[in-house]
Amino acid sequence: MKRDSLRIIFMGTPDFAVATLKTLVDSDYDVVGVITAPDKPAGRGRQLNESAVKKYATEHGLKVLQPTNLKHPDFIKELEALDANLQIVVAFRMLPEVVWHMPKYGTFNLHASLLPNYRGAAPIHWAIVNGETVSGVTTFFIDEKIDTGAVILQEAIAIANDETVGTLHDKLMVLGSTVVLKTVALIQEGDVTTTIQPKTEALKTAYKLDKDNCKIDWSLDLDTIYNKIRGLNPFPAAWCYLNNGEEHLSIKIFAIEKEIFDHELDSGALDISKHELKVAVIGGYITIKEIQLPGKRKMDVKSLLNGYDFNQNAKML
């Protein structure tokens, strides 16, 4: 049975969420409000930086709310005044029950994994880091826990052998916007069926990324290291130490290739030629294509080799 006309509140912050908001607007849905993160100081001048979602919403004349406290009575009143009957969440923060329980037709979330696997903050990164060959998106109705609600729709996508988090992010961003549109249509028609997520202890988790879990362990095997670096390229980037004589530099590594090869070098040892920088690991070499030294911009390795002197005993740690 077809339901009332939808009045949608959209909640999101980064670029990933903009594609979905744009799809809703382009499809002539009535987006009565946009909730996004407060402006934050950024850069050397500490100027206030608006979220990608706010920039899009402002450009298209949408009402924007930027609460610091989602439980504050003033925000709840503003939310109620918008008289929405559906809320859509894409890359936002955890909502209190008073917010997600408010609209007549519920609140659903778009998550960039095939739930129940990869619940958490960084599902796209961890799918690649863990060497998955398939990823996807899920829409689900929000409940009191994180990413545990009843599933509405899922669609899968293949992960290429040379996929990076940057390329997969963009693919899932587009796929997600189409799945959200399909979900909204089902809700509009009153034709939603949901599936409860299975309860199992053998789930893969999308832990929040930090300095420790972004560090490269060169003692691991070729594929594990290859997956980790591409799963963090271009953001936030895998890092390690370059021990070059008296220099002990913290560096970031971006684009790479892998080469299966039987060698007798120690893990982390460098094989340097005029145009190539290779790191020996168990099972072969990681060939670095893009790198960033402290205080420098990201550069291709040929530029690095033209201007940087490597000690003959230089090593990645």
Short mmCIF file of C-alpha atoms in Angstrom, two decimals, residues 93-282:
data_model
loop_
_atom_site.label_atom_id
_atom_site.label_comp_id
_atom_site.label_asym_id
_atom_site.label_seq_id
_atom_site.Cartn_x
_atom_site.Cartn_y
_atom_site.Cartn_z
CA ARG A 93 27.60 9.33 13.95
CA MET A 94 25.66 7.07 16.28
CA LEU A 95 22.14 8.36 16.93
CA PRO A 96 20.30 8.30 20.25
CA GLU A 97 16.99 6.45 20.28
CA VAL A 98 15.02 9.69 20.68
CA VAL A 99 16.32 10.67 17.21
CA TRP A 100 16.21 7.41 15.22
CA HIS A 101 12.84 6.41 16.65
CA MET A 102 11.21 9.74 15.77
CA PRO A 103 9.99 9.43 12.14
CA LYS A 104 6.87 7.47 11.22
CA TYR A 105 8.62 5.28 8.64
CA GLY A 106 11.83 4.84 10.60
CA THR A 107 15.49 5.70 10.15
CA PHE A 108 17.71 3.68 7.86
CA ASN A 109 21.45 3.71 7.36
CA LEU A 110 23.67 3.01 4.37
CA HIS A 111 26.77 1.02 5.35
CA ALA A 112 29.66 0.29 3.00
CA SER A 113 29.94 -3.45 3.60
CA LEU A 114 27.92 -6.62 3.30
CA LEU A 115 26.66 -6.77 6.86
CA PRO A 116 27.01 -8.41 9.32
CA ASN A 117 30.71 -8.40 8.38
CA TYR A 118 32.72 -5.20 8.71
CA ARG A 119 30.57 -3.35 11.18
CA GLY A 120 32.39 -0.26 12.35
CA ALA A 121 34.21 2.86 11.26
CA ALA A 122 36.36 1.74 8.32
CA PRO A 123 34.64 -1.04 6.34
CA ILE A 124 36.09 -0.13 2.94
CA HIS A 125 39.67 -0.07 4.23
CA TRP A 126 39.47 -3.37 6.09
CA ALA A 127 37.87 -5.26 3.23
CA ILE A 128 40.96 -4.59 1.11
CA VAL A 129 43.46 -4.94 3.98
CA ASN A 130 42.02 -8.39 4.70
CA GLY A 131 42.30 -9.43 1.05
CA GLU A 132 38.58 -9.73 0.33
CA THR A 133 37.51 -10.24 -3.28
CA VAL A 134 33.95 -8.98 -2.77
CA SER A 135 32.51 -5.95 -0.97
CA GLY A 136 29.20 -4.14 -1.20
CA VAL A 137 26.65 -1.93 0.52
CA THR A 138 23.78 -2.55 2.92
CA THR A 139 20.76 -0.51 3.93
CA PHE A 140 19.26 -1.34 7.32
CA PHE A 141 16.92 0.14 9.88
CA ILE A 142 18.85 1.61 12.80
CA ASP A 143 18.47 0.12 16.26
CA GLU A 144 20.19 0.68 19.60
CA LYS A 145 23.53 -0.87 18.59
CA ILE A 146 26.05 -0.02 15.87
CA ASP A 147 25.32 -1.53 12.43
CA THR A 148 23.16 -4.34 13.83
CA GLY A 149 19.68 -3.43 12.57
CA ALA A 150 17.40 -5.37 10.25
CA VAL A 151 18.71 -5.44 6.68
CA ILE A 152 16.58 -3.95 3.91
CA LEU A 153 18.76 -4.31 0.79
CA GLN A 154 22.28 -5.45 -0.07
CA GLU A 155 24.25 -5.30 -3.30
CA ALA A 156 27.72 -6.75 -3.86
CA ILE A 157 30.64 -5.57 -5.99
CA ALA A 158 33.90 -7.28 -6.92
CA ILE A 159 37.19 -6.01 -5.51
CA ALA A 160 39.89 -5.91 -8.18
CA ASN A 161 43.35 -7.33 -7.46
CA ASP A 162 44.88 -3.84 -7.64
CA GLU A 163 41.96 -2.05 -5.95
CA THR A 164 42.79 0.74 -3.50
CA VAL A 165 40.58 2.16 -0.81
CA GLY A 166 40.26 5.26 -3.00
CA THR A 167 38.89 3.42 -6.04
CA LEU A 168 36.63 1.12 -4.01
CA HIS A 169 35.32 4.10 -2.01
CA ASP A 170 34.20 5.79 -5.22
CA LYS A 171 32.55 2.63 -6.58
CA LEU A 172 30.66 2.00 -3.34
CA MET A 173 29.67 5.67 -3.15
CA VAL A 174 27.88 5.36 -6.50
CA LEU A 175 26.45 1.91 -5.75
CA GLY A 176 25.26 3.10 -2.35
CA SER A 177 23.33 6.02 -3.78
CA THR A 178 21.40 3.70 -6.12
CA VAL A 179 20.65 1.23 -3.31
CA VAL A 180 19.38 4.06 -1.10
CA LEU A 181 17.08 5.15 -3.93
CA LYS A 182 15.72 1.60 -4.24
CA THR A 183 15.24 1.46 -0.47
CA VAL A 184 13.33 4.74 -0.43
CA ALA A 185 11.09 3.47 -3.24
CA LEU A 186 10.27 0.33 -1.23
CA ILE A 187 9.42 2.43 1.81
CA GLN A 188 7.30 4.76 -0.33
CA GLU A 189 5.34 1.80 -1.68
CA GLY A 190 5.00 0.16 1.74
CA ASP A 191 6.73 -2.90 0.32
CA VAL A 192 9.70 -3.32 2.66
CA THR A 193 10.73 -6.74 3.91
CA THR A 194 13.70 -6.99 6.25
CA THR A 195 16.14 -9.69 7.29
CA ILE A 196 17.51 -9.93 10.82
CA GLN A 197 21.31 -10.05 10.84
CA PRO A 198 22.62 -13.45 11.93
CA LYS A 199 24.28 -13.63 15.33
CA THR A 200 27.71 -15.19 15.09
CA GLU A 201 31.03 -14.69 16.82
CA ALA A 202 33.04 -15.24 13.63
CA LEU A 203 32.52 -11.75 12.22
CA LYS A 204 35.13 -9.50 10.66
CA THR A 205 35.23 -6.04 12.20
CA ALA A 206 36.03 -2.65 10.65
CA TYR A 207 38.07 -1.23 13.51
CA LYS A 208 38.76 2.48 13.68
CA LEU A 209 42.07 3.27 12.00
CA ASP A 210 44.89 4.66 14.11
CA LYS A 211 48.66 5.09 13.89
CA ASP A 212 49.36 1.61 15.20
CA ASN A 213 47.18 -0.37 12.79
CA CYS A 214 48.34 1.70 9.81
CA LYS A 215 52.02 0.81 10.33
CA ILE A 216 53.57 -1.65 7.91
CA ASP A 217 55.12 -4.80 9.38
CA TRP A 218 57.77 -5.75 6.82
CA SER A 219 58.28 -9.16 8.45
CA LEU A 220 54.94 -10.35 7.07
CA ASP A 221 54.41 -12.03 3.69
CA LEU A 222 54.10 -10.34 0.30
CA ASP A 223 50.30 -10.49 -0.10
CA THR A 224 49.58 -9.34 3.45
CA ILE A 225 51.77 -6.27 3.04
CA TYR A 226 50.47 -5.57 -0.47
CA ASN A 227 46.86 -5.69 0.73
CA LYS A 228 47.57 -3.44 3.70
CA ILE A 229 49.25 -0.68 1.70
CA ARG A 230 46.58 -0.58 -1.04
CA GLY A 231 43.87 -0.78 1.61
CA LEU A 232 45.19 2.47 3.08
CA ASN A 233 45.95 4.27 -0.20
CA PRO A 234 45.34 7.21 -0.53
CA PHE A 235 43.89 7.79 2.94
CA PRO A 236 45.07 7.70 5.65
CA ALA A 237 48.13 5.96 4.08
CA ALA A 238 50.30 3.15 5.36
CA TRP A 239 53.53 4.23 7.03
CA CYS A 240 56.82 2.86 8.30
CA TYR A 241 60.31 3.97 9.23
CA LEU A 242 63.12 4.38 6.73
CA ASN A 243 66.44 3.72 8.41
CA ASN A 244 69.01 5.43 6.19
CA GLY A 245 72.33 5.74 7.95
CA GLU A 246 71.90 8.32 10.70
CA GLU A 247 68.43 9.24 9.43
CA HIS A 248 65.40 7.48 10.92
CA LEU A 249 62.45 8.86 8.97
CA SER A 250 58.72 8.25 9.30
CA ILE A 251 57.46 7.88 5.73
CA LYS A 252 54.14 7.17 4.02
CA ILE A 253 53.77 4.76 1.13
CA PHE A 254 51.00 5.02 -1.46
CA ALA A 255 50.99 3.37 -4.91
CA ILE A 256 52.81 0.04 -5.08
CA GLU A 257 53.19 -3.10 -7.15
CA LYS A 258 54.09 -6.60 -6.02
CA GLU A 259 56.54 -9.05 -7.52
CA ILE A 260 56.69 -12.72 -6.61
CA PHE A 261 60.38 -13.61 -6.42
CA ASP A 262 62.61 -16.00 -4.53
CA HIS A 263 65.42 -14.00 -2.91
CA GLU A 264 67.71 -14.26 0.10
CA LEU A 265 67.47 -10.68 1.35
CA ASP A 266 66.29 -9.77 4.84
CA SER A 267 62.74 -8.47 5.14
CA GLY A 268 62.75 -4.70 4.74
CA ALA A 269 66.03 -4.61 2.80
CA LEU A 270 66.03 -2.24 -0.17
CA ASP A 271 66.84 -3.12 -3.77
CA ILE A 272 67.52 0.21 -5.47
CA SER A 273 68.17 0.91 -9.13
CA LYS A 274 68.17 4.14 -11.12
CA HIS A 275 64.38 4.14 -11.56
CA GLU A 276 63.09 1.60 -9.02
CA LEU A 277 62.79 1.21 -5.27
CA LYS A 278 61.91 -2.29 -4.12
CA VAL A 279 61.49 -3.64 -0.60
CA ALA A 280 62.33 -7.29 0.05
CA VAL A 281 59.66 -9.27 1.91
CA ILE A 282 58.78 -12.92 2.38
#
